[in-house]
Short mmCIF file of C-alpha atoms in Angstrom, two decimals:
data_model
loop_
_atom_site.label_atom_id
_atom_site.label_comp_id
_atom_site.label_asym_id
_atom_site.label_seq_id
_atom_site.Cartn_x
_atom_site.Cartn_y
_atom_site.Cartn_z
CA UNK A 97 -20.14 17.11 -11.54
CA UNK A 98 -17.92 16.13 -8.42
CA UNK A 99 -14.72 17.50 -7.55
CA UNK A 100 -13.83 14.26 -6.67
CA UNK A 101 -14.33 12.81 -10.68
CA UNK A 102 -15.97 9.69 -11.37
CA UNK A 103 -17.03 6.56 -9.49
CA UNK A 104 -14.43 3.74 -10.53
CA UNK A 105 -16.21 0.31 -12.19
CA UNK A 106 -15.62 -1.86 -8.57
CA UNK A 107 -16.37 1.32 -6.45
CA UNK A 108 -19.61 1.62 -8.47
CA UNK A 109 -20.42 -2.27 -7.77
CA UNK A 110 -19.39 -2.10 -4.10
CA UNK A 111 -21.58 1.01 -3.76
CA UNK A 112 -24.86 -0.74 -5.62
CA UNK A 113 -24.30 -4.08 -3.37
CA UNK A 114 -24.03 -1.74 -0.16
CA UNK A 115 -27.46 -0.42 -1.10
CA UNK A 116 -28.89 -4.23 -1.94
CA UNK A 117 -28.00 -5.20 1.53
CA UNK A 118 -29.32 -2.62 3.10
CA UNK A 119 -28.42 -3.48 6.97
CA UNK A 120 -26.69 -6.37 6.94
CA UNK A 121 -23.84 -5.24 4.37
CA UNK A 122 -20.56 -6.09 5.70
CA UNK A 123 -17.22 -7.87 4.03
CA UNK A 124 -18.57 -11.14 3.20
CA UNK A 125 -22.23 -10.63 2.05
CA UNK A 126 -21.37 -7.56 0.36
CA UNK A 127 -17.97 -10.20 -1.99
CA UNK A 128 -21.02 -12.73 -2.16
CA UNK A 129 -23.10 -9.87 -3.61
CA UNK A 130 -21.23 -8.89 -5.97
CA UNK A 131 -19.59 -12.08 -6.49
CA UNK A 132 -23.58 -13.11 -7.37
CA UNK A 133 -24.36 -10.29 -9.74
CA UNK A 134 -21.00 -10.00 -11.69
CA UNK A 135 -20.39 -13.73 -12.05
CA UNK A 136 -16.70 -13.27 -11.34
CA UNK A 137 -14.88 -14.47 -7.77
CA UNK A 138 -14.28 -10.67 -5.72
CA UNK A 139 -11.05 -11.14 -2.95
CA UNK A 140 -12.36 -9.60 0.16
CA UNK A 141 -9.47 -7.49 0.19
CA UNK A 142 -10.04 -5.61 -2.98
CA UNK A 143 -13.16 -4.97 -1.38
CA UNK A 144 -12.05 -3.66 1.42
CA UNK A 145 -9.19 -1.13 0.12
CA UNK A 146 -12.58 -0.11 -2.24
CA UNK A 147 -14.72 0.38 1.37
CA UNK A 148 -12.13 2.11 2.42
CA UNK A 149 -11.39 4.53 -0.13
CA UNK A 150 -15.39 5.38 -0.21
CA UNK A 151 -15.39 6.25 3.68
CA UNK A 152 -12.20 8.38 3.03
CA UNK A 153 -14.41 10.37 0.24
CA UNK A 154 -17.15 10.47 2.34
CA UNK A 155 -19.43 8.43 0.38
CA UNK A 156 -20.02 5.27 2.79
CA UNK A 157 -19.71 5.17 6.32
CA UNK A 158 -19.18 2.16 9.14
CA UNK A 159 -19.50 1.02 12.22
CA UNK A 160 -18.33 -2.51 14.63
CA UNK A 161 -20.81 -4.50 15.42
CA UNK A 162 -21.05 -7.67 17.30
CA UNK A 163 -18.20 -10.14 17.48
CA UNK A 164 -18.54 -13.83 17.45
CA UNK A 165 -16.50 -17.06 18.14
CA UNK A 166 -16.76 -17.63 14.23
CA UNK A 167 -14.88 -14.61 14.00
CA UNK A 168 -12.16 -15.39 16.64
CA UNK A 169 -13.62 -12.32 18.50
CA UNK A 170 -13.26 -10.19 16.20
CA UNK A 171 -16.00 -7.54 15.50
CA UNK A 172 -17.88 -7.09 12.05
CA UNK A 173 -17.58 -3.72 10.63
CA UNK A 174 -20.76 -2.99 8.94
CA UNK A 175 -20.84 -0.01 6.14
CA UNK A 176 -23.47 2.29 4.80
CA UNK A 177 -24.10 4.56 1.88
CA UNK A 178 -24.09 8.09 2.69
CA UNK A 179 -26.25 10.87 1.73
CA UNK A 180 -23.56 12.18 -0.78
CA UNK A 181 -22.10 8.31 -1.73
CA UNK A 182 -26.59 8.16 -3.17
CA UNK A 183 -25.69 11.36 -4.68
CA UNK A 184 -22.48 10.29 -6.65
CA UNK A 185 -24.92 6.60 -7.62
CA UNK A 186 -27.36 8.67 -9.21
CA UNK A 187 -25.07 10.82 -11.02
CA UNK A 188 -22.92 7.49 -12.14
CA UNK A 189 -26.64 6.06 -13.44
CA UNK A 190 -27.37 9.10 -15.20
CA UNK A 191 -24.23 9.51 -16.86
CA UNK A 192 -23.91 5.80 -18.08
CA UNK A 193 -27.73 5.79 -19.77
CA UNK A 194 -26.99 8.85 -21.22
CA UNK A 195 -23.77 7.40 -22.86
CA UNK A 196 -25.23 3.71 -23.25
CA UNK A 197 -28.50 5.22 -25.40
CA UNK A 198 -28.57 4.68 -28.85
CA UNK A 199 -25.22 2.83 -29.44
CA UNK A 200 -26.51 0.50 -32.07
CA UNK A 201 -24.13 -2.17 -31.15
CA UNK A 202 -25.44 -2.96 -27.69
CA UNK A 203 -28.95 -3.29 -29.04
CA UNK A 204 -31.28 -6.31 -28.89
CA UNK A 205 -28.64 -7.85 -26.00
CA UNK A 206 -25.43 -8.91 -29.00
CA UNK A 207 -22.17 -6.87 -27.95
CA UNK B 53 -8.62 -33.57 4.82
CA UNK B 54 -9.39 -30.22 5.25
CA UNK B 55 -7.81 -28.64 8.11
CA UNK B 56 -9.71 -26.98 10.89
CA UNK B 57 -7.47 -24.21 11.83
CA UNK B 58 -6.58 -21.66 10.04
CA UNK B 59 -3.01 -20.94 8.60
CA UNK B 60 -1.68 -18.43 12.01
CA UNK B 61 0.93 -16.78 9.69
CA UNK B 62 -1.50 -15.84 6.98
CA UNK B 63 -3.71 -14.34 9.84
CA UNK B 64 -0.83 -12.44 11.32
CA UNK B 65 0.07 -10.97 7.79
CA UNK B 66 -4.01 -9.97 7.33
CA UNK B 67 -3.51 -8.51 10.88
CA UNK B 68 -0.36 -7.03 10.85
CA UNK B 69 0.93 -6.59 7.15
CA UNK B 70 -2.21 -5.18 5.08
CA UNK B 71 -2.10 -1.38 5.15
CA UNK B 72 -5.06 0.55 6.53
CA UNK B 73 -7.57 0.63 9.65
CA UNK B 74 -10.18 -2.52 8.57
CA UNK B 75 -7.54 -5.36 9.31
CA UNK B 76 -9.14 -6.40 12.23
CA UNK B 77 -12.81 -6.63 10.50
CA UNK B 78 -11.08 -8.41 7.21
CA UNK B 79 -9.28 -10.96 9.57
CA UNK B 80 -12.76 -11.87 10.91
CA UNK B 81 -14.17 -12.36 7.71
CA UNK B 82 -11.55 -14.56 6.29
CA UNK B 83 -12.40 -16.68 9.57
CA UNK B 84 -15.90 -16.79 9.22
CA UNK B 85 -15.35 -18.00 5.43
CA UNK B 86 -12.69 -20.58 6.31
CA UNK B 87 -15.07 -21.92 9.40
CA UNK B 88 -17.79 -22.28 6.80
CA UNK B 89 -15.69 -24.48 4.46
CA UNK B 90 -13.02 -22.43 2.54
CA UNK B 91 -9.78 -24.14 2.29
CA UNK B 92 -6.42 -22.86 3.48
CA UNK B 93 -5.11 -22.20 -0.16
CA UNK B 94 -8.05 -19.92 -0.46
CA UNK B 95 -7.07 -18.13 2.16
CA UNK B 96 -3.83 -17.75 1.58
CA UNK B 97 -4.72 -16.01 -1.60
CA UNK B 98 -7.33 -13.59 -0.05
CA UNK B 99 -4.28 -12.69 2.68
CA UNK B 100 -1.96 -11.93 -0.40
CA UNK B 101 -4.56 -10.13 -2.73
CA UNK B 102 -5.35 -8.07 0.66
CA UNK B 103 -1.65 -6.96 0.56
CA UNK B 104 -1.53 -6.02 -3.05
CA UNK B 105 -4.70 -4.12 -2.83
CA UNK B 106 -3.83 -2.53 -0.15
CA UNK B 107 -0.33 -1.75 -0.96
CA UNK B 108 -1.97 0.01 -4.37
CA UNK B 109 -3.55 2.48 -2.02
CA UNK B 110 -0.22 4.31 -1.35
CA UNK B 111 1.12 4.93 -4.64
CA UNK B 112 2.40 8.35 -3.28
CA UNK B 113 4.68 5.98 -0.94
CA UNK B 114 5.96 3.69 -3.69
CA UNK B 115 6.54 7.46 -5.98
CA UNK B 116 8.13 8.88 -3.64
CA UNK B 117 10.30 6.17 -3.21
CA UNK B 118 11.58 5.40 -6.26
CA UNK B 119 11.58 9.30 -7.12
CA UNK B 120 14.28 10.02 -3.87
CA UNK B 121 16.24 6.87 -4.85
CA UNK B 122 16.16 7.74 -8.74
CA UNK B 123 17.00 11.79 -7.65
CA UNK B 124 19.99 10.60 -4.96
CA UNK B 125 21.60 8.53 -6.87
CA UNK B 126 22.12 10.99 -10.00
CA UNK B 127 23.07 13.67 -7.66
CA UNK B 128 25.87 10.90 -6.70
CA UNK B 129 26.93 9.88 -10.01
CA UNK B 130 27.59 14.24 -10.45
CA UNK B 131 29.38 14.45 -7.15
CA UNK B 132 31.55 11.88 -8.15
CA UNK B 133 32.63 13.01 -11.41
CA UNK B 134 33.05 16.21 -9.92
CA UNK B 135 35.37 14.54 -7.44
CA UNK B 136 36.91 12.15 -9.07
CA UNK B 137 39.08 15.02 -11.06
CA UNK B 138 40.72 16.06 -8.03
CA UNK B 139 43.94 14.42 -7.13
CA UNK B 140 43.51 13.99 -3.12
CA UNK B 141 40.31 11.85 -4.62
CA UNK B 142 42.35 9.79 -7.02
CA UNK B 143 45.42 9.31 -4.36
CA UNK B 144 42.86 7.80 -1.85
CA UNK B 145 40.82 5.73 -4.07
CA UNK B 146 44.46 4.21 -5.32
CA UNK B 147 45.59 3.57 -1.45
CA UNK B 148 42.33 2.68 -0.29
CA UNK B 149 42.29 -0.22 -3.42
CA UNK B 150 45.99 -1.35 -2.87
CA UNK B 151 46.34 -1.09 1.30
CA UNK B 152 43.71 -3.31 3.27
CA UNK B 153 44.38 -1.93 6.30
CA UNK B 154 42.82 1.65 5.30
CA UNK B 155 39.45 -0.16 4.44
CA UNK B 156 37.55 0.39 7.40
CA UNK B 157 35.49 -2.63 9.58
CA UNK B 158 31.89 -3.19 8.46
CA UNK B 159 30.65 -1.97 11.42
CA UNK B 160 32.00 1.74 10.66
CA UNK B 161 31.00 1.07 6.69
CA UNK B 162 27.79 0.36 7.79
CA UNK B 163 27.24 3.35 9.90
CA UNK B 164 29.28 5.70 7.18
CA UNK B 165 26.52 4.49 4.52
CA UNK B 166 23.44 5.19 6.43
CA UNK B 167 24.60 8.02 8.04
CA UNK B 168 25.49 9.36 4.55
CA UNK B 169 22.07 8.22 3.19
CA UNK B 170 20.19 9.56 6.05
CA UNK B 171 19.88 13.07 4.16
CA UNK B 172 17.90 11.35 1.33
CA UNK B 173 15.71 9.49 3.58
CA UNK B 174 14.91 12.62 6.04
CA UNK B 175 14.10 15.17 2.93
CA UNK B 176 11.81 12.28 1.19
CA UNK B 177 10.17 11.58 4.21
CA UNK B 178 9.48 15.41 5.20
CA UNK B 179 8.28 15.88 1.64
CA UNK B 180 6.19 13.21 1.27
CA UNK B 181 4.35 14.07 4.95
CA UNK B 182 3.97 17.69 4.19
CA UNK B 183 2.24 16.44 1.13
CA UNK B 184 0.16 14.27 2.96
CA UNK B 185 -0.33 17.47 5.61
CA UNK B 186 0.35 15.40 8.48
CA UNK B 187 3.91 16.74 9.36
CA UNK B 188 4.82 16.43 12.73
CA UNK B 189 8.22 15.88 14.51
CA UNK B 190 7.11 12.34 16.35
CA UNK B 191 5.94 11.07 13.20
CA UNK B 192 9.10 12.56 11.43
CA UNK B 193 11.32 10.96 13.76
CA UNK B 194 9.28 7.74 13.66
CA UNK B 195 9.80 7.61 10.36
CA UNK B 196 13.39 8.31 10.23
CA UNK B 197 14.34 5.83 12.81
CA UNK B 198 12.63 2.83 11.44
CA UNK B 199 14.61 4.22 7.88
CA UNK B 200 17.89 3.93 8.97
CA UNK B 201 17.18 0.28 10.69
CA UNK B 202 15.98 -0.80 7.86
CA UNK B 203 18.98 0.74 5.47
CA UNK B 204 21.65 -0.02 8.42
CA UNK B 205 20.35 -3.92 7.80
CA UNK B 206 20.76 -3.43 4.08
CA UNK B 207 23.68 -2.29 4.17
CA UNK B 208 25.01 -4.55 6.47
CA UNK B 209 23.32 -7.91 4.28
CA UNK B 210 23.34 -6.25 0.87
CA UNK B 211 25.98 -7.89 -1.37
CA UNK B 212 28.90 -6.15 -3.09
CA UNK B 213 27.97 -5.00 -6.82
CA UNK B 214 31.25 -3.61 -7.63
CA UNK B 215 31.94 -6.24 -9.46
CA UNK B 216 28.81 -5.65 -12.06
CA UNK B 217 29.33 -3.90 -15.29
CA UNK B 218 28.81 -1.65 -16.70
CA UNK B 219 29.77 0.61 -13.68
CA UNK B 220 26.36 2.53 -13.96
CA UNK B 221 24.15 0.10 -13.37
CA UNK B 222 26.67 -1.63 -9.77
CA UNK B 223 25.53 1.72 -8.60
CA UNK B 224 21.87 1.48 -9.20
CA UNK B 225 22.08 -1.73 -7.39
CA UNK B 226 24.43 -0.76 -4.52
CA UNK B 227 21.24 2.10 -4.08
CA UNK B 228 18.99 -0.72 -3.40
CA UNK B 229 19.09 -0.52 0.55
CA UNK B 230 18.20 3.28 0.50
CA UNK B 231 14.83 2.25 -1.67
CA UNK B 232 13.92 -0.16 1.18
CA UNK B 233 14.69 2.05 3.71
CA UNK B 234 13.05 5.46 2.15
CA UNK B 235 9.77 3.23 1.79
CA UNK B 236 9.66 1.89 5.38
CA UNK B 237 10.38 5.17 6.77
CA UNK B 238 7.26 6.47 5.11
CA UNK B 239 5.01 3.21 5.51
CA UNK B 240 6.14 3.79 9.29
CA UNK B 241 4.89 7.60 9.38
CA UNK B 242 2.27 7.05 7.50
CA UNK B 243 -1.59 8.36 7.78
CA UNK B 244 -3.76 5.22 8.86
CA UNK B 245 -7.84 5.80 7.96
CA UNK B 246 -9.16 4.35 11.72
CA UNK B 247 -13.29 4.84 10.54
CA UNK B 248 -13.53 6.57 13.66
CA UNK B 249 -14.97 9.77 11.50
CA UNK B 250 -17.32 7.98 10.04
CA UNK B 251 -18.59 6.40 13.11
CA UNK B 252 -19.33 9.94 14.27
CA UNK B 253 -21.31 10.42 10.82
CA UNK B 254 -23.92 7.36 11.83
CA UNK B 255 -24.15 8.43 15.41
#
């Protein structure tokens, strides 16, 4: 296990949209992402303090990119997994199908 | 209608208020959403949820704060009873309540209370950067400086609470400016995340 403990719920989600977007994962498509998959609305803010929390741990990375009159000049800051941010995912996966199998309760899809 | 700019405050609070090194990216965002149709109560809200989330990021601050404040103001309360059994203590407290003309301007209150209050806000603040292992004297003195604005101004605007009772709880409130002040002197001083290291990680 990590010395940092575990992955919390929205770190876990921000981490899994990250690695759905692949290149193009930056503030807005990465809210819209998980804004998509969760159902629920995501401020981009909460997503940010989570981005930067995982770049403080080491587990995502980021760098500017362009900036564009949309913006009002101002750069997009795209992020990335890391090798060890893949590392805590897999661990987080393993963990919660380990703990999820054989509960009787969340069979056949009724909670 | 909808309008076409966006709100300038909320974008100077985004830019300015929301702790951490990503403002500049976040502001950009909320732009390209707004230019793409959100409205301007929408962002509002993301500019005040960005706040609050980042705020919750320095809990240590916030701790710290009310820890110093909570700590200073007990030690006060001891001092006082210690004092108050003295007779020089009592004589003065019964001149300084019947003769006006010993009560001293505002001006000199003022700088009596913060300079009193400074030790308070100079321990917290060394404290709370050692834990944070980024002690140095600039940032110390950064810190300090912007603390005793910020508690000279309460001070100075802060209302009299002598007159709440029970007695206890007009000094909890009269300790008010200190909390402000203790928590900008360490929001001043504090560490800010820039992403530089992680640029170097991608390169």
């Amino acid at each position: 296990m990590s010395k940092r403990g575990y992955l919390a719920d929205f770190e876990l989600m921000v981490l899994l949209a990250l690695m759905r977007l692949d290149d193009d994962a930056y503030g807005v498509p990465i809210s819209r992402e998980i804004e998509r998959q969760s159902g629920r609305e995501v401020a981009l803010g909460t997503v940010y303090a989570a981005l930067e929390r995982l770049e403080e741990a080491g587990l995502v990375a980021s760098q500017l990119g362009e900036a564009t009159a949309q913006r009002g000049g101002r750069a997009k800051r795209y992020f990335r997994i890391t090798k060890r941010g893949l590392r805590e995912v897999r661990e987080a996966r393993r963990a919660l199908i380990n703990l999820w199998r054989g509960l009787k309760e969340l069979e056949g899809g009724r909670a | 209608m909808k309008s076409s700019k966006p709100p300038v405050l909320a974008t100077w609070v985004v830019e300015h208020m929301v702790p951490g090194g990503t403002n500049d990216s976040l502001a950009g965002d909320l732009l390209e959403q707004f230019s793409q149709g959100r409205s301007a109560s929408w962002y509002w809200r993301q500019a005040i949820g960005a706040i609050l989330a980042g705020f919750s990021k320095q809990r240590l601050i916030l701790a710290a704060a009310i820890g110093a404040t909570f700590v200073w103001r007990i030690a006060l309360n001891e001092l006082y009873g210690r004092l108050w059994s003295t007779a020089e203590i009592q004589c003065l407290s019964f001149v300084s309540a019947h003769h006006e003309w010993v009560v001293a301007s505002q001006a000199s209150w003022v700088g009596s209370m913060t300079a009193f209050n400074a030790l308070p806000v100079a321990v917290a603040l060394g404290t709370y950067l050692w834990l944070e292992k980024i002690l140095s004297v600039r940032r110390f003195l950064r810190g300090l400086g912007a603390g005793l604005i910020v508690m000279a101004v309460g001070f100075d605007s802060w209302p009299p609470s002598n007159w709440v009772r029970p007695a206890f709880v007009a000094n909890y409130i009269a300790t008010v400016p200190l909390f402000f002040a203790l928590l900008a002197a360490m929001w001043v001083a504090r560490p800010i995340h820039d992403g530089r290291s992680a640029a170097k990680i991608l390169a």
